[in-house]
Amino acid sequence: MASDDIAQLADVLSKTHVGDRELSYKGLGLKLDNAESVEDLVREIEQYQGLRALRLEGNTVGVEAAQAIAKALENKDLLQRCYWSDMFTGRLRSEIPTALRSLGGALMSAGARLTELDLSDNAFGPDGVKGIEQLLKSPSCHTLRELRLNNCGMGIGGGKILAEALMECHRQSSALGAPFKLRVFVAGRNRLENEGASALAKAFQLMGSLEEVHMPQNGINYAGVMALASAMRQNPELRVLNFNDNTFTKKGTLAMAQALRHLRNVQVINFGDCLVRSEGAIALAAVLRDGLPILKELSLSFGEITEVAALVVAQAVMEKPYMEKVDLNGNCLGEEGCEALREAMENMDKGDMLASLSDDEGEPDDEDEDEEDDDEDENNNDDADDCNEEDEEYGEIVKENGILRKEDSPVKPQSPFFCSAFQGEGKMKKVLLVPGQLLCLEHAVQQEYFPQHHASLLHIFLSKNSEALKSCSSARERLSSALEKKCHN
């Protein structure tokens, strides 16, 4: 190692002691290739009594250097937190598993009991997961509470290996009378797809202890989402759900809505860029009205949601006392729809809660709807075997969320107005409107069973479509008056 590099490292080491028994080399950009390059660093680790946390992120560590560091860790039995993200920049992918096995072996030899392990941004692929497999199964991880593997390129194979390691950890720890209770799991940008996600869902269901799950950008579609939704139901302490930028579509969204009905501690939901679409958004709104009592943030951005469905969501979040942010940006509201949504929020003194709508995609046209239907049909054909296995479960999800399918016409919708109005995302036929229809609706509005929040939404709808109701102006006025009374009661 060059003398100036040694001097730099010596200077760095003089500043590495921080509070909470932590030794940090974070973000120093050190190139640690061999044993000589880490001599001073190793000496610092060896001399640190009661070491609880070691930060190596933001440097690049070769195999020989990792082995030397591992040797220093072999007597650090009090070590609990390993922050080792972005630690192999510029290294051959084949080197990384060997380095990880050395470091993991040292932790096991020391008898360390980890609570946090962060290996994010290391791009080690399935082989890298094999490099930590034994560590994850060992008693050193029976106490693990936070596991962060963001942007590691695990793929389907790595996801399956990881899932099996977590389940084995749970089995072994349970046999010793202290079950593995992971609380935070982070694995975004890993190309897990359906198979990897489904394998991990089994581990999540077995543990039942998760509080935060972050799995954005993993190429998961509805089959994997449904498996994850089933697992989420078994984790009652969940506070944060982040599945941003996967592909829910209707089946996946309804499955998630069903799972959310069983969760009372959720504070943050990020289903942005998940293609939840209008029907899924309405199902989630139904859950919002009845549950999720401490929800603070909801993101349904870029989900091809239309104006009416967005207004239903907005109406539902109004009743959440802890709500801080609602993100419906990038949907298909159109200019008038965006204005209607802002107006609805402002009328209830919640305008500050609504995120920007600057990226709205505009109202969908008929061609877009046809393309969506064709895409869904094509996906259904590709996954025909999976669909056959899931049909019964999907039917229960549909009914529990109060959504009416064409093949389930005898099922009564939960709402006297909305479920009949929003039976899907296909095209709606224009029908002749006569005063009698509005008079019947006026009667329904006056009944106790008609929800007040539906009356408020319908009143907004009437005010935005006065031209279409010109031929029934008298009946429209009567209905409008009835709605105003209902809203103010």
Tab-separated table of C-alpha atoms in Angstrom:
chain	number	residue	atom	x	y	z
A	1	MET	CA	0.000	0.000	0.000
A	2	ALA	CA	1.424	3.432	-0.943
A	3	SER	CA	2.713	5.547	1.954
A	4	ASP	CA	0.252	8.357	1.274
A	5	ASP	CA	-2.626	5.840	1.358
A	6	ILE	CA	-1.387	4.520	4.708
A	7	ALA	CA	-1.230	8.048	6.050
A	8	GLN	CA	-4.754	8.703	4.827
A	9	LEU	CA	-6.008	5.518	6.472
A	10	ALA	CA	-4.255	6.391	9.748
A	11	ASP	CA	-5.924	9.795	9.738
A	12	VAL	CA	-9.295	8.194	9.018
A	13	LEU	CA	-8.889	5.668	11.806
A	14	SER	CA	-8.284	8.447	14.305
A	15	LYS	CA	-11.834	9.626	13.611
A	16	THR	CA	-13.673	6.328	13.423
A	17	HIS	CA	-14.817	5.945	17.015
A	18	VAL	CA	-18.421	7.048	17.372
A	19	GLY	CA	-21.091	6.605	20.025
A	20	ASP	CA	-23.028	3.459	20.848
A	21	ARG	CA	-19.912	1.258	20.593
A	22	GLU	CA	-19.745	1.764	16.818
A	23	LEU	CA	-16.650	1.740	14.623
A	24	SER	CA	-17.301	3.501	11.315
A	25	TYR	CA	-15.422	3.665	8.025
A	26	LYS	CA	-18.543	4.737	6.169
A	27	GLY	CA	-18.155	6.366	2.774
A	28	LEU	CA	-14.396	6.767	2.861
A	29	GLY	CA	-13.824	5.229	-0.555
A	30	LEU	CA	-10.953	3.039	0.650
A	31	LYS	CA	-9.599	0.419	-1.760
A	32	LEU	CA	-8.757	-2.535	0.448
A	33	ASP	CA	-7.187	-5.256	-1.651
A	34	ASN	CA	-5.022	-7.372	0.648
A	35	ALA	CA	-3.949	-7.979	4.249
A	36	GLU	CA	-1.331	-5.230	4.130
A	37	SER	CA	-3.906	-2.628	3.093
A	38	VAL	CA	-6.018	-3.303	6.196
A	39	GLU	CA	-3.285	-3.743	8.843
A	40	ASP	CA	-4.159	-0.545	10.708
A	41	LEU	CA	-7.879	-1.114	10.297
A	42	VAL	CA	-7.582	-4.653	11.676
A	43	ARG	CA	-5.539	-3.411	14.623
A	44	GLU	CA	-8.249	-0.831	15.348
A	45	ILE	CA	-10.951	-3.517	15.352
A	46	GLU	CA	-8.907	-5.832	17.567
A	47	GLN	CA	-8.265	-3.117	20.128
A	48	TYR	CA	-11.864	-1.928	20.282
A	49	GLN	CA	-13.362	-3.398	23.448
A	50	GLY	CA	-17.112	-4.077	23.447
A	51	LEU	CA	-17.585	-3.454	19.720
A	52	ARG	CA	-21.317	-3.465	18.907
A	53	ALA	CA	-21.488	-2.043	15.368
A	54	LEU	CA	-19.148	-2.052	12.367
A	55	ARG	CA	-19.647	0.194	9.337
A	56	LEU	CA	-17.733	-0.737	6.202
A	57	GLU	CA	-20.125	0.666	3.581
A	58	GLY	CA	-18.832	2.850	0.788
A	59	ASN	CA	-15.453	1.152	0.503
A	60	THR	CA	-14.298	-1.707	-1.712
A	61	VAL	CA	-13.033	-4.876	-0.036
A	62	GLY	CA	-11.150	-7.687	-1.790
A	63	VAL	CA	-11.002	-11.342	-0.724
A	64	GLU	CA	-7.664	-11.116	1.154
A	65	ALA	CA	-8.705	-7.937	2.915
A	66	ALA	CA	-12.029	-9.523	3.916
A	67	GLN	CA	-10.219	-12.542	5.324
A	68	ALA	CA	-7.950	-10.313	7.410
A	69	ILE	CA	-10.925	-8.323	8.733
A	70	ALA	CA	-12.717	-11.587	9.480
A	71	LYS	CA	-9.772	-12.775	11.570
A	72	ALA	CA	-10.101	-9.631	13.687
A	73	LEU	CA	-13.816	-10.261	14.197
A	74	GLU	CA	-13.442	-13.792	15.503
A	75	ASN	CA	-13.396	-12.641	19.145
A	76	LYS	CA	-16.027	-9.888	18.816
A	77	ASP	CA	-18.876	-11.754	20.453
A	78	LEU	CA	-20.777	-8.542	21.328
A	79	LEU	CA	-21.073	-7.392	17.698
A	80	GLN	CA	-24.748	-6.825	16.816
A	81	ARG	CA	-24.959	-4.504	13.827
A	82	CYS	CA	-23.131	-4.949	10.503
A	83	TYR	CA	-23.563	-2.136	7.982
A	84	TRP	CA	-21.843	-3.591	4.951
A	85	SER	CA	-23.661	-2.087	1.975
A	86	ASP	CA	-21.832	-0.929	-1.191
A	87	MET	CA	-18.730	-2.807	-0.115
A	88	PHE	CA	-17.609	-4.556	-3.303
A	89	THR	CA	-17.531	-1.887	-5.999
A	90	GLY	CA	-15.186	-2.921	-8.818
A	91	ARG	CA	-14.782	-6.477	-7.519
A	92	LEU	CA	-15.332	-9.564	-9.618
A	93	ARG	CA	-18.670	-11.159	-8.915
A	94	SER	CA	-16.880	-14.451	-8.213
A	95	GLU	CA	-14.873	-12.802	-5.402
A	96	ILE	CA	-17.861	-11.594	-3.408
A	97	PRO	CA	-19.239	-14.953	-2.112
A	98	THR	CA	-15.778	-15.922	-0.812
A	99	ALA	CA	-15.408	-12.594	0.996
A	100	LEU	CA	-18.898	-12.909	2.489
A	101	ARG	CA	-18.270	-16.463	3.675
A	102	SER	CA	-15.107	-15.308	5.467
A	103	LEU	CA	-16.899	-12.466	7.234
A	104	GLY	CA	-19.938	-14.585	8.065
A	105	GLY	CA	-17.774	-17.429	9.334
A	106	ALA	CA	-16.010	-15.054	11.700
A	107	LEU	CA	-19.320	-13.861	13.155
A	108	MET	CA	-20.393	-17.449	13.741
A	109	SER	CA	-17.049	-18.368	15.309
A	110	ALA	CA	-17.270	-15.385	17.636
A	111	GLY	CA	-20.781	-16.371	18.730
A	112	ALA	CA	-22.080	-12.910	17.780
A	113	ARG	CA	-25.823	-12.302	17.981
A	114	LEU	CA	-26.777	-9.928	15.176
A	115	THR	CA	-29.768	-7.589	15.257
A	116	GLU	CA	-29.086	-5.702	11.987
A	117	LEU	CA	-27.451	-6.817	8.748
A	118	ASP	CA	-27.245	-4.484	5.739
A	119	LEU	CA	-25.709	-5.799	2.521
A	120	SER	CA	-27.568	-3.511	0.112
A	121	ASP	CA	-26.093	-2.224	-3.174
A	122	ASN	CA	-23.641	-5.072	-3.545
A	123	ALA	CA	-24.967	-6.622	-6.793
A	124	PHE	CA	-23.788	-10.083	-5.810
A	125	GLY	CA	-26.563	-12.110	-7.463
A	126	PRO	CA	-27.669	-15.607	-6.396
A	127	ASP	CA	-24.082	-16.616	-5.625
A	128	GLY	CA	-23.826	-13.788	-3.129
A	129	VAL	CA	-26.902	-15.090	-1.333
A	130	LYS	CA	-25.142	-18.446	-1.104
A	131	GLY	CA	-22.252	-16.562	0.524
A	132	ILE	CA	-24.478	-15.534	3.466
A	133	GLU	CA	-26.705	-18.621	3.504
A	134	GLN	CA	-24.948	-20.368	6.382
A	135	LEU	CA	-24.761	-17.173	8.413
A	136	LEU	CA	-28.519	-16.624	8.033
A	137	LYS	CA	-29.251	-20.169	9.184
A	138	SER	CA	-26.894	-19.976	12.168
A	139	PRO	CA	-27.594	-18.948	15.794
A	140	SER	CA	-25.838	-15.663	14.998
A	141	CYS	CA	-28.980	-14.627	13.113
A	142	HIS	CA	-31.615	-16.062	15.451
A	143	THR	CA	-31.759	-12.569	16.974
A	144	LEU	CA	-31.773	-10.682	13.662
A	145	ARG	CA	-34.412	-7.934	13.538
A	146	GLU	CA	-33.508	-5.983	10.382
A	147	LEU	CA	-32.300	-7.477	7.096
A	148	ARG	CA	-31.519	-5.122	4.204
A	149	LEU	CA	-30.654	-6.553	0.810
A	150	ASN	CA	-31.725	-3.748	-1.498
A	151	ASN	CA	-30.372	-3.711	-5.058
A	152	CYS	CA	-28.382	-6.931	-4.842
A	153	GLY	CA	-29.528	-8.566	-8.092
A	154	MET	CA	-30.611	-11.727	-6.285
A	155	GLY	CA	-33.001	-12.871	-8.999
A	156	ILE	CA	-35.459	-15.740	-8.638
A	157	GLY	CA	-32.752	-18.183	-7.578
A	158	GLY	CA	-31.371	-15.897	-4.901
A	159	GLY	CA	-34.863	-15.211	-3.612
A	160	LYS	CA	-35.514	-18.917	-3.191
A	161	ILE	CA	-32.189	-19.494	-1.401
A	162	LEU	CA	-32.872	-16.559	0.895
A	163	ALA	CA	-36.382	-17.772	1.678
A	164	GLU	CA	-35.175	-21.251	2.597
A	165	ALA	CA	-32.411	-19.803	4.803
A	166	LEU	CA	-34.924	-17.620	6.669
A	167	MET	CA	-37.284	-20.549	7.187
A	168	GLU	CA	-34.437	-22.747	8.455
A	169	CYS	CA	-33.411	-19.973	10.844
A	170	HIS	CA	-36.970	-19.869	12.156
A	171	ARG	CA	-37.146	-23.664	12.520
A	172	GLN	CA	-33.867	-23.917	14.420
A	173	SER	CA	-34.556	-20.933	16.684
A	174	SER	CA	-38.069	-22.191	17.431
A	175	ALA	CA	-36.639	-25.559	18.458
A	176	LEU	CA	-34.493	-23.675	20.991
A	177	GLY	CA	-37.544	-21.876	22.374
A	178	ALA	CA	-36.785	-18.404	20.972
A	179	PRO	CA	-38.355	-18.089	17.497
A	180	PHE	CA	-36.715	-15.878	14.873
A	181	LYS	CA	-38.631	-12.566	14.754
A	182	LEU	CA	-37.510	-10.468	11.810
A	183	ARG	CA	-39.129	-7.016	11.871
A	184	VAL	CA	-37.719	-5.145	8.859
A	185	PHE	CA	-37.173	-6.725	5.440
A	186	VAL	CA	-35.804	-4.669	2.544
A	187	ALA	CA	-35.213	-6.240	-0.884
A	188	GLY	CA	-36.061	-3.751	-3.625
A	189	ARG	CA	-34.618	-3.917	-7.152
A	190	ASN	CA	-33.746	-7.610	-7.029
A	191	ARG	CA	-35.664	-9.099	-9.999
A	192	LEU	CA	-37.398	-11.553	-7.677
A	193	GLU	CA	-40.425	-11.909	-9.971
A	194	ASN	CA	-43.314	-14.192	-9.026
A	195	GLU	CA	-41.317	-17.259	-8.043
A	196	GLY	CA	-38.890	-15.420	-5.785
A	197	ALA	CA	-41.670	-13.376	-4.197
A	198	SER	CA	-43.813	-16.466	-3.612
A	199	ALA	CA	-40.908	-18.282	-1.971
A	200	LEU	CA	-40.290	-15.335	0.355
A	201	ALA	CA	-44.007	-15.116	1.097
A	202	LYS	CA	-43.797	-18.573	2.675
A	203	ALA	CA	-41.005	-17.352	4.958
A	204	PHE	CA	-42.957	-14.218	5.885
A	205	GLN	CA	-46.027	-16.272	6.700
A	206	LEU	CA	-43.984	-18.594	8.905
A	207	MET	CA	-42.344	-15.753	10.848
A	208	GLY	CA	-45.430	-13.579	11.375
A	209	SER	CA	-43.315	-10.846	13.012
A	210	LEU	CA	-42.744	-8.315	10.233
A	211	GLU	CA	-43.297	-4.601	10.822
A	212	GLU	CA	-41.844	-3.213	7.582
A	213	VAL	CA	-41.682	-4.809	4.136
A	214	HIS	CA	-39.972	-2.978	1.265
A	215	MET	CA	-39.947	-4.844	-2.072
A	216	PRO	CA	-40.196	-2.219	-4.851
A	217	GLN	CA	-39.167	-2.831	-8.466
A	218	ASN	CA	-39.056	-6.613	-8.486
A	219	GLY	CA	-41.075	-7.518	-11.590
A	220	ILE	CA	-43.809	-9.129	-9.503
A	221	ASN	CA	-47.271	-9.456	-11.069
A	222	TYR	CA	-50.594	-10.513	-9.589
A	223	ALA	CA	-49.635	-14.164	-8.901
A	224	GLY	CA	-46.706	-13.116	-6.710
A	225	VAL	CA	-48.696	-10.249	-5.213
A	226	MET	CA	-51.472	-12.626	-4.155
A	227	ALA	CA	-48.919	-14.863	-2.411
A	228	LEU	CA	-47.431	-11.861	-0.617
A	229	ALA	CA	-50.890	-10.620	0.357
A	230	SER	CA	-51.678	-13.944	2.027
A	231	ALA	CA	-48.409	-13.697	3.952
A	232	MET	CA	-49.050	-10.103	5.027
A	233	ARG	CA	-52.271	-11.196	6.731
A	234	GLN	CA	-50.195	-13.316	9.106
A	235	ASN	CA	-48.068	-10.353	10.222
A	236	PRO	CA	-50.393	-8.302	12.465
A	237	GLU	CA	-47.739	-5.771	13.527
A	238	LEU	CA	-47.097	-4.494	9.995
A	239	ARG	CA	-46.584	-0.714	9.878
A	240	VAL	CA	-45.036	-0.116	6.420
A	241	LEU	CA	-45.894	-1.809	3.118
A	242	ASN	CA	-43.850	-0.728	0.096
A	243	PHE	CA	-44.467	-2.652	-3.124
A	244	ASN	CA	-43.905	0.302	-5.448
A	245	ASP	CA	-43.395	-0.398	-9.157
A	246	ASN	CA	-44.676	-3.962	-9.337
A	247	THR	CA	-47.766	-4.983	-11.334
A	248	PHE	CA	-50.812	-5.657	-9.154
A	249	THR	CA	-53.679	-5.285	-11.662
A	250	LYS	CA	-57.141	-6.164	-10.380
A	251	LYS	CA	-56.455	-9.587	-8.877
A	252	GLY	CA	-53.376	-8.480	-6.978
A	253	THR	CA	-54.999	-5.301	-5.673
A	254	LEU	CA	-58.092	-7.092	-4.437
A	255	ALA	CA	-55.877	-9.637	-2.671
A	256	MET	CA	-53.955	-6.829	-0.964
A	257	ALA	CA	-57.219	-5.120	-0.024
A	258	GLN	CA	-58.420	-8.324	1.595
A	259	ALA	CA	-55.151	-8.633	3.540
A	260	LEU	CA	-55.365	-5.029	4.733
A	261	ARG	CA	-58.754	-5.738	6.287
A	262	HIS	CA	-56.920	-7.878	8.846
A	263	LEU	CA	-54.197	-5.332	9.701
A	264	ARG	CA	-54.723	-2.563	12.257
A	265	ASN	CA	-51.249	-1.069	12.663
A	266	VAL	CA	-50.395	-0.053	9.094
A	267	GLN	CA	-49.168	3.544	8.836
A	268	VAL	CA	-47.628	3.705	5.344
A	269	ILE	CA	-48.878	2.086	2.125
A	270	ASN	CA	-46.923	2.553	-1.108
A	271	PHE	CA	-48.662	0.911	-4.045
A	272	GLY	CA	-47.481	3.588	-6.460
A	273	ASP	CA	-46.816	2.560	-10.078
A	274	CYS	CA	-48.482	-0.793	-9.381
A	275	LEU	CA	-51.311	-0.553	-11.945
A	276	VAL	CA	-54.020	-0.900	-9.297
A	277	ARG	CA	-56.552	0.682	-11.696
A	278	SER	CA	-59.969	2.027	-10.770
A	279	GLU	CA	-61.598	-1.134	-9.491
A	280	GLY	CA	-58.638	-1.894	-7.241
A	281	ALA	CA	-58.596	1.683	-5.954
A	282	ILE	CA	-62.283	1.433	-5.007
A	283	ALA	CA	-61.618	-1.844	-3.173
A	284	LEU	CA	-58.799	-0.176	-1.232
A	285	ALA	CA	-61.096	2.754	-0.442
A	286	ALA	CA	-63.592	0.322	1.070
A	287	VAL	CA	-60.858	-0.967	3.366
A	288	LEU	CA	-59.895	2.596	4.289
A	289	ARG	CA	-63.437	3.372	5.376
A	290	ASP	CA	-63.713	0.323	7.606
A	291	GLY	CA	-60.158	-0.217	8.868
A	292	LEU	CA	-56.538	1.003	8.907
A	293	PRO	CA	-57.246	3.361	11.839
A	294	ILE	CA	-53.749	4.887	12.118
A	295	LEU	CA	-52.829	5.170	8.431
A	296	LYS	CA	-50.618	8.203	7.719
A	297	GLU	CA	-49.506	7.886	4.091
A	298	LEU	CA	-51.094	6.344	0.996
A	299	SER	CA	-49.528	6.282	-2.476
A	300	LEU	CA	-51.582	5.092	-5.443
A	301	SER	CA	-49.684	7.129	-8.018
A	302	PHE	CA	-49.341	6.072	-11.661
A	303	GLY	CA	-51.987	3.373	-11.344
A	304	GLU	CA	-54.343	4.199	-14.265
A	305	ILE	CA	-57.004	5.354	-11.794
A	306	THR	CA	-59.846	7.466	-13.199
A	307	GLU	CA	-61.571	10.517	-11.707
A	308	VAL	CA	-64.481	8.788	-9.989
A	309	ALA	CA	-62.272	6.164	-8.333
A	310	ALA	CA	-59.843	8.874	-7.172
A	311	LEU	CA	-62.742	10.777	-5.589
A	312	VAL	CA	-63.863	7.612	-3.798
A	313	VAL	CA	-60.336	7.200	-2.390
A	314	ALA	CA	-60.225	10.861	-1.355
A	315	GLN	CA	-63.557	10.528	0.414
A	316	ALA	CA	-62.321	7.460	2.303
A	317	VAL	CA	-59.101	9.050	3.551
A	318	MET	CA	-61.007	12.025	4.973
A	319	GLU	CA	-62.066	9.874	7.895
A	320	LYS	CA	-58.493	8.931	8.866
A	321	PRO	CA	-57.479	11.154	11.813
A	322	TYR	CA	-53.722	10.568	11.404
A	323	MET	CA	-53.601	10.917	7.623
A	324	GLU	CA	-50.768	13.156	6.393
A	325	LYS	CA	-50.290	12.439	2.681
A	326	VAL	CA	-52.292	11.041	-0.245
A	327	ASP	CA	-50.494	10.612	-3.570
A	328	LEU	CA	-52.706	10.150	-6.645
A	329	ASN	CA	-50.319	11.749	-9.123
A	330	GLY	CA	-49.769	10.273	-12.588
A	331	ASN	CA	-53.231	8.735	-12.914
A	332	CYS	CA	-55.958	9.282	-15.525
A	333	LEU	CA	-58.065	12.031	-13.981
A	334	GLY	CA	-57.935	14.623	-16.715
A	335	GLU	CA	-57.855	18.362	-16.110
A	336	GLU	CA	-61.413	18.520	-14.766
A	337	GLY	CA	-60.852	15.437	-12.638
A	338	CYS	CA	-57.741	16.938	-11.040
A	339	GLU	CA	-59.704	20.084	-10.260
A	340	ALA	CA	-62.577	18.057	-8.797
A	341	LEU	CA	-60.169	16.110	-6.599
A	342	ARG	CA	-58.455	19.268	-5.336
A	343	GLU	CA	-61.856	20.847	-4.676
A	344	ALA	CA	-63.088	17.818	-2.761
A	345	MET	CA	-59.993	17.827	-0.553
A	346	GLU	CA	-60.097	21.567	0.031
A	347	ASN	CA	-63.807	21.499	0.886
A	348	MET	CA	-62.938	19.216	3.774
A	349	ASP	CA	-59.910	21.282	4.845
A	350	LYS	CA	-57.522	18.564	3.650
A	351	GLY	CA	-55.991	20.334	0.662
A	352	ASP	CA	-52.470	20.195	2.107
A	353	MET	CA	-52.719	16.426	2.376
A	354	LEU	CA	-52.927	15.915	-1.404
A	355	ALA	CA	-49.644	15.461	-3.277
A	356	SER	CA	-48.990	17.210	-6.572
A	357	LEU	CA	-51.053	16.129	-9.609
A	358	SER	CA	-48.579	17.600	-12.110
A	359	ASP	CA	-47.939	14.298	-13.911
A	360	ASP	CA	-51.557	13.345	-14.528
A	361	GLU	CA	-51.924	11.275	-17.699
A	362	GLY	CA	-55.294	12.731	-18.740
A	363	GLU	CA	-58.569	10.918	-19.263
A	364	PRO	CA	-58.209	7.479	-20.882
A	365	ASP	CA	-59.767	7.044	-24.315
A	366	ASP	CA	-61.592	3.999	-25.626
A	367	GLU	CA	-58.485	2.667	-27.395
A	368	ASP	CA	-56.529	2.684	-24.126
A	369	GLU	CA	-59.289	0.733	-22.415
A	370	ASP	CA	-59.366	-1.827	-25.248
A	371	GLU	CA	-55.594	-2.238	-25.020
A	372	GLU	CA	-55.792	-2.762	-21.249
A	373	ASP	CA	-58.451	-5.421	-21.682
A	374	ASP	CA	-56.370	-7.160	-24.370
A	375	ASP	CA	-53.253	-7.047	-22.161
A	376	GLU	CA	-55.109	-8.584	-19.231
A	377	ASP	CA	-56.590	-11.306	-21.456
A	378	GLU	CA	-53.126	-12.084	-22.827
A	379	ASN	CA	-51.647	-12.276	-19.328
A	380	ASN	CA	-54.480	-14.524	-18.227
A	381	ASN	CA	-53.801	-16.880	-21.155
A	382	ASP	CA	-50.079	-16.976	-20.348
A	383	ASP	CA	-50.801	-17.828	-16.719
A	384	ALA	CA	-53.735	-20.158	-17.339
A	385	ASP	CA	-52.490	-22.899	-15.005
A	386	ASP	CA	-51.930	-20.433	-12.175
A	387	CYS	CA	-55.357	-18.920	-12.718
A	388	ASN	CA	-57.080	-22.286	-12.399
A	389	GLU	CA	-55.441	-22.853	-9.025
A	390	GLU	CA	-56.331	-19.357	-7.807
A	391	ASP	CA	-59.930	-19.056	-9.073
A	392	GLU	CA	-61.546	-20.176	-5.825
A	393	GLU	CA	-59.371	-17.884	-3.685
A	394	TYR	CA	-59.935	-14.982	-6.082
A	395	GLY	CA	-63.692	-15.455	-5.880
A	396	GLU	CA	-63.551	-15.080	-2.105
A	397	ILE	CA	-61.392	-11.963	-2.435
A	398	VAL	CA	-63.848	-10.406	-4.870
A	399	LYS	CA	-66.818	-11.042	-2.603
A	400	GLU	CA	-65.055	-9.854	0.552
A	401	ASN	CA	-64.208	-6.549	-1.107
A	402	GLY	CA	-67.734	-5.968	-2.335
A	403	ILE	CA	-66.818	-5.997	-6.036
A	404	LEU	CA	-69.379	-7.457	-8.413
A	405	ARG	CA	-68.112	-9.727	-11.176
A	406	LYS	CA	-70.196	-10.490	-14.256
A	407	GLU	CA	-70.232	-14.189	-13.381
A	408	ASP	CA	-71.315	-13.428	-9.803
A	409	SER	CA	-74.389	-11.339	-10.594
A	410	PRO	CA	-76.514	-12.800	-7.723
A	411	VAL	CA	-74.007	-11.429	-5.144
A	412	LYS	CA	-75.335	-8.296	-3.472
A	413	PRO	CA	-72.943	-5.339	-3.497
A	414	GLN	CA	-72.051	-3.780	-0.171
A	415	SER	CA	-72.948	-0.269	-1.301
A	416	PRO	CA	-76.383	0.789	-2.629
A	417	PHE	CA	-74.786	3.149	-5.131
A	418	PHE	CA	-71.099	2.743	-5.843
A	419	CYS	CA	-70.637	-0.948	-6.495
A	420	SER	CA	-73.399	-0.888	-9.059
A	421	ALA	CA	-71.850	2.183	-10.680
A	422	PHE	CA	-68.283	0.886	-10.793
A	423	GLN	CA	-68.618	-2.722	-11.854
A	424	GLY	CA	-65.376	-2.789	-13.748
A	425	GLU	CA	-62.982	-0.948	-15.958
A	426	GLY	CA	-64.575	-1.677	-19.308
A	427	LYS	CA	-66.580	0.738	-21.456
A	428	MET	CA	-69.985	1.881	-20.197
A	429	LYS	CA	-72.994	2.151	-22.502
A	430	LYS	CA	-74.837	5.464	-22.652
A	431	VAL	CA	-78.443	5.194	-21.493
A	432	LEU	CA	-81.376	7.587	-21.686
A	433	LEU	CA	-81.781	9.465	-18.421
A	434	VAL	CA	-85.351	10.162	-17.278
A	435	PRO	CA	-86.540	12.177	-14.248
A	436	GLY	CA	-87.862	9.039	-12.547
A	437	GLN	CA	-84.346	7.689	-12.093
A	438	LEU	CA	-83.244	10.826	-10.262
A	439	LEU	CA	-86.412	10.788	-8.130
A	440	CYS	CA	-85.702	7.195	-7.103
A	441	LEU	CA	-82.166	8.196	-6.207
A	442	GLU	CA	-83.535	11.140	-4.217
A	443	HIS	CA	-85.634	8.700	-2.193
A	444	ALA	CA	-82.629	6.448	-1.580
A	445	VAL	CA	-80.507	9.385	-0.399
A	446	GLN	CA	-83.052	10.197	2.293
A	447	GLN	CA	-82.850	6.723	3.809
A	448	GLU	CA	-80.646	5.847	6.784
A	449	TYR	CA	-78.748	3.174	4.875
A	450	PHE	CA	-77.342	5.696	2.340
A	451	PRO	CA	-73.819	6.643	3.589
A	452	GLN	CA	-73.088	10.313	4.123
A	453	HIS	CA	-69.706	10.131	2.368
A	454	HIS	CA	-71.424	8.715	-0.726
A	455	ALA	CA	-73.847	11.639	-0.662
A	456	SER	CA	-70.942	14.087	-0.648
A	457	LEU	CA	-69.291	12.380	-3.610
A	458	LEU	CA	-72.553	12.204	-5.569
A	459	HIS	CA	-73.139	15.904	-4.913
A	460	ILE	CA	-69.744	16.675	-6.487
A	461	PHE	CA	-70.661	14.481	-9.462
A	462	LEU	CA	-73.935	16.353	-9.994
A	463	SER	CA	-72.263	19.731	-9.833
A	464	LYS	CA	-69.732	18.674	-12.466
A	465	ASN	CA	-72.346	17.253	-14.871
A	466	SER	CA	-75.124	19.830	-14.799
A	467	GLU	CA	-75.201	20.097	-18.608
A	468	ALA	CA	-75.899	16.385	-19.005
A	469	LEU	CA	-78.877	16.686	-16.636
A	470	LYS	CA	-80.536	19.685	-18.297
A	471	SER	CA	-83.488	17.616	-19.476
A	472	CYS	CA	-84.232	16.654	-15.857
A	473	SER	CA	-83.558	20.007	-14.199
A	474	SER	CA	-86.420	19.803	-11.712
A	475	ALA	CA	-85.558	16.284	-10.569
A	476	ARG	CA	-81.881	17.260	-10.471
A	477	GLU	CA	-82.627	20.185	-8.165
A	478	ARG	CA	-84.634	17.963	-5.835
A	479	LEU	CA	-81.833	15.379	-5.726
A	480	SER	CA	-79.238	18.109	-5.163
A	481	SER	CA	-81.259	19.511	-2.261
A	482	ALA	CA	-81.597	16.054	-0.696
A	483	LEU	CA	-77.857	15.495	-1.021
A	484	GLU	CA	-77.040	18.823	0.638
A	485	LYS	CA	-79.266	17.949	3.593
A	486	LYS	CA	-77.634	14.517	3.876
A	487	CYS	CA	-74.138	16.053	3.793
A	488	HIS	CA	-74.914	18.531	6.558
A	489	ASN	CA	-76.693	16.098	8.895
